XYZ file of C-alpha atoms in Angstrom:
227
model
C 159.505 10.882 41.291
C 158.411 14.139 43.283
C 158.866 13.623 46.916
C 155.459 14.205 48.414
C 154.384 16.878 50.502
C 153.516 15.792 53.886
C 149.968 16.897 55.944
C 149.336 16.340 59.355
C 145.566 16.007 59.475
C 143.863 15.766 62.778
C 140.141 14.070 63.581
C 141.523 11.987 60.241
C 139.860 8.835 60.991
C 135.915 10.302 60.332
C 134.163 12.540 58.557
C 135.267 15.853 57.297
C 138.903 14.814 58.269
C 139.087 11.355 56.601
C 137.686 12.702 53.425
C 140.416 15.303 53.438
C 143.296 12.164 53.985
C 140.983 10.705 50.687
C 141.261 13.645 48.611
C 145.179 14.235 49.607
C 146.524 10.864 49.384
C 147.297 10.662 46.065
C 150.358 13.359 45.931
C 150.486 13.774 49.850
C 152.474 11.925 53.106
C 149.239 11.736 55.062
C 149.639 11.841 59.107
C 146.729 10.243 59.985
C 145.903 12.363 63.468
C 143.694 10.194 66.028
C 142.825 9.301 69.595
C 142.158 5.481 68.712
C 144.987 3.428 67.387
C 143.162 0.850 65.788
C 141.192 3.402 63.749
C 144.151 5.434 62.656
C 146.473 2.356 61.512
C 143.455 1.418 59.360
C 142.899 4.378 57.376
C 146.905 4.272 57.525
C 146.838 1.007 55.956
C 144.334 2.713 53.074
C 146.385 5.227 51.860
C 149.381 5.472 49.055
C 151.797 7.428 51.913
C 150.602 7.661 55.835
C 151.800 7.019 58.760
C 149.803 7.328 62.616
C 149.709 10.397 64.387
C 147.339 8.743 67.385
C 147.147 11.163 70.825
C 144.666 12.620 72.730
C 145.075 16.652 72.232
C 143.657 17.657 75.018
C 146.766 16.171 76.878
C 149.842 18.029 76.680
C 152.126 15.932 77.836
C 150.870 13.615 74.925
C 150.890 16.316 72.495
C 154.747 17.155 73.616
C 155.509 13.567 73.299
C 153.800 12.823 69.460
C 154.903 16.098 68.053
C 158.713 15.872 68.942
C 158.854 13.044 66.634
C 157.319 15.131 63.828
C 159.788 15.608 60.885
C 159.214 17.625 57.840
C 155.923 19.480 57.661
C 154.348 20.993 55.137
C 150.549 21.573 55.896
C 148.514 20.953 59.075
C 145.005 20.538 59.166
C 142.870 20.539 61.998
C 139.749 19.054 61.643
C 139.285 17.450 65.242
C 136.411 18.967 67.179
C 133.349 18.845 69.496
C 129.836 19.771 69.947
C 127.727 20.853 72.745
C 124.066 21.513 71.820
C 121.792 23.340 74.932
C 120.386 26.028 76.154
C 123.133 28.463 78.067
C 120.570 27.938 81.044
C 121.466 24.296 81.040
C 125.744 24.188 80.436
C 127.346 22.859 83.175
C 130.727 25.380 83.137
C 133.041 21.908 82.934
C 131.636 21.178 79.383
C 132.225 24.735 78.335
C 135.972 24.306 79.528
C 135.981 20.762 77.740
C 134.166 22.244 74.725
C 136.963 24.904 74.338
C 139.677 22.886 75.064
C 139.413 20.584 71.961
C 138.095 23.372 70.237
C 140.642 26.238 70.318
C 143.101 25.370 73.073
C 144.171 22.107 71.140
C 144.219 23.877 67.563
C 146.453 26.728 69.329
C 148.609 24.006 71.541
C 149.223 21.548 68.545
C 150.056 24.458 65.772
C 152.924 26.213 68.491
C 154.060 22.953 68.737
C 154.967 22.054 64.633
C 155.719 26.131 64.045
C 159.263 25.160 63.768
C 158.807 22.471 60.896
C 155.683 25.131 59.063
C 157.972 27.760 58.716
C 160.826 25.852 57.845
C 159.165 24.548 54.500
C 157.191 27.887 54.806
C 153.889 26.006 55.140
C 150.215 26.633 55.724
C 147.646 25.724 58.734
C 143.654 25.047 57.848
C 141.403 25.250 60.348
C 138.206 23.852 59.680
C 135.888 25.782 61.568
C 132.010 26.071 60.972
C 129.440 29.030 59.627
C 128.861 28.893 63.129
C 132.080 30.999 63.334
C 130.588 33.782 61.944
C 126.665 33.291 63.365
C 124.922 31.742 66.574
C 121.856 29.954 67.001
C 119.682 28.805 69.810
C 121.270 26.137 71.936
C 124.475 25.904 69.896
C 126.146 29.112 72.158
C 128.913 26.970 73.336
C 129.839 25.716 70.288
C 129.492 29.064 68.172
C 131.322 30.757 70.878
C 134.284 28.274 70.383
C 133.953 28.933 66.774
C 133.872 32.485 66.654
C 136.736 32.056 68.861
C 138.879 29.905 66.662
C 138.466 32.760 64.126
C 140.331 34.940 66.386
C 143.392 32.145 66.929
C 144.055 32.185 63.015
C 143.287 35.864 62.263
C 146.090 36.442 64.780
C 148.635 33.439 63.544
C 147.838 34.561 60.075
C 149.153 38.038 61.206
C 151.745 36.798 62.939
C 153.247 34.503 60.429
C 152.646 36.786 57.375
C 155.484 36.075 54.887
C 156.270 32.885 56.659
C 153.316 30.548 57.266
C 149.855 30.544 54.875
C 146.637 30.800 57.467
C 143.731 29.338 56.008
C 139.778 29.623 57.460
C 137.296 27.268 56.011
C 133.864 27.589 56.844
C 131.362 24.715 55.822
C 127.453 24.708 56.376
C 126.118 21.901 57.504
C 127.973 18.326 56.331
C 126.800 15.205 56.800
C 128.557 13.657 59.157
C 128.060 12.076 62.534
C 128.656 15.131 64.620
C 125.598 16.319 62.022
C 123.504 13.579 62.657
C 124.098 14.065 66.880
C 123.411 17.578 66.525
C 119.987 16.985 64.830
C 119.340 14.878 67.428
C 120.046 16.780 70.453
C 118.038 19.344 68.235
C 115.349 17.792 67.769
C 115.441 17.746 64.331
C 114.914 15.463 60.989
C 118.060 14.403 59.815
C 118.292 15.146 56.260
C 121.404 14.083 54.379
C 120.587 15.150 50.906
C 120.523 18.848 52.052
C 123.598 19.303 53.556
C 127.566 19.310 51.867
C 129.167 16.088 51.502
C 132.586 15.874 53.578
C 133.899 15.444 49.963
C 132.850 19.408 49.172
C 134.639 20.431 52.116
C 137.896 18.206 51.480
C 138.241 20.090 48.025
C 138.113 23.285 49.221
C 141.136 22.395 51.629
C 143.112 20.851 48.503
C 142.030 24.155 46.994
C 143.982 26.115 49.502
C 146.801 24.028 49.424
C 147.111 24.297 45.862
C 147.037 27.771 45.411
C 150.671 29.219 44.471
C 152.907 30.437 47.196
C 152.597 34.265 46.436
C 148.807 33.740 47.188
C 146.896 32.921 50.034
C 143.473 31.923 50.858
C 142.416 33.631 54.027
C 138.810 32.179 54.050
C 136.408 29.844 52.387
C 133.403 29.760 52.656
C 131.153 26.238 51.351
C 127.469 26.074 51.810
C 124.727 23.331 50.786
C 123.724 24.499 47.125
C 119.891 24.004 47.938
């Protein structure tokens, strides 16, 4: 039998992140990134090959702790993130700290962390960031400004890994998910489900980047609802 691959996938338990440990488990080690034990060891318990990767990563001391014990590494995926929806006129300054800090510092802190074990097996890192890494809309600065942001944190590792570690932006339109349905809310909005990407769409488009042969790379994807 082929020894599996192994993926550390963070924000694994929901949404876009637990339909990427879905579409991976069948030829993957999934590590099953989380805050809440209970909710990682189930999805754990789901899959062909996982094992829990639960800490908070906005705390470094956790972080330093959890990724020590990290072995072989093939891919990580970071899919854990925030929202803030207002009006600049309205942020308090500690949520746009807390917005970035899950949001860019924790994809930067995490991924210097496991470099060792990426280029080692001469890996890849996905980022699942948001079309609001390339625009910004009304009362979604703080979130698009962490976005556009995160583009800047894998241009650079992509540059500065080149030869050694695959870089990989994906960009999804809206997905029906729960950070979808708050945002709508805080919007004001109808929530629609039929006219936005299934977390399924996006999940393929990772496995799509991880398949690709190891002379190629993806830089960025881009996955928007059809309609």
């Amino acid at each position: 039998m082929t020894e599996r691959r192994s993926v550390l996938i963070t924000g694994a338990t929901r949404g876009i992140g637990r339909a990427i440990a879905e579409e991976l488990a069948e030829g993957w080690h999934i590590l099953v990134g989380g805050t809440h034990a209970d909710t990682v060891n189930e999805l754990v318990a789901s899959l062909p090959s996982a094992e829990p990767f639960v800490v908070d990563l906005t705390d470094d001391a956790a972080m330093a702790d959890a990724t020590v014990r990290v072995g072989q590494l093939d891919a990580l995926v970071h899919s854990a993130g925030g929202i803030v929806v207002s009006p600049i006129a309205e942020m308090d300054p500690q949520a746009w700290r807390d917005l970035f800090e899950i949001n860019v510092v924790a994809v930067a802190a995490l991924t210097s962390k496991l470099l060792p074990q990426l280029r080692a097996s001469h890996g890849q890192v996905i980022a699942i960031n948001s079309g609001s890494g390339f625009h910004t809309r009304a009362n979604q600065s703080a979130y698009s400004a962490t976005k556009h942001a995160l583009v800047a944190v894998t241009n650079g590792l992509r540059e500065e890994e080149r030869g050694q570690v695959r870089v990989t932006s994906i960009h999804p339109g809206p997905v029906d998910t729960d950070m979808q349905v708050t945002m709508q809310e805080l919007l004001g909005g109808t929530y629609q489900p039929e006219k936005y990407l299934h977390p399924a769409d996006v999940a393929r488009t990772v496995a799509l980047a991880l398949e690709m042969r190891p002379g190629a790379s993806v830089d960025y994807l881009s996955v928007r609802p059809a309609g």
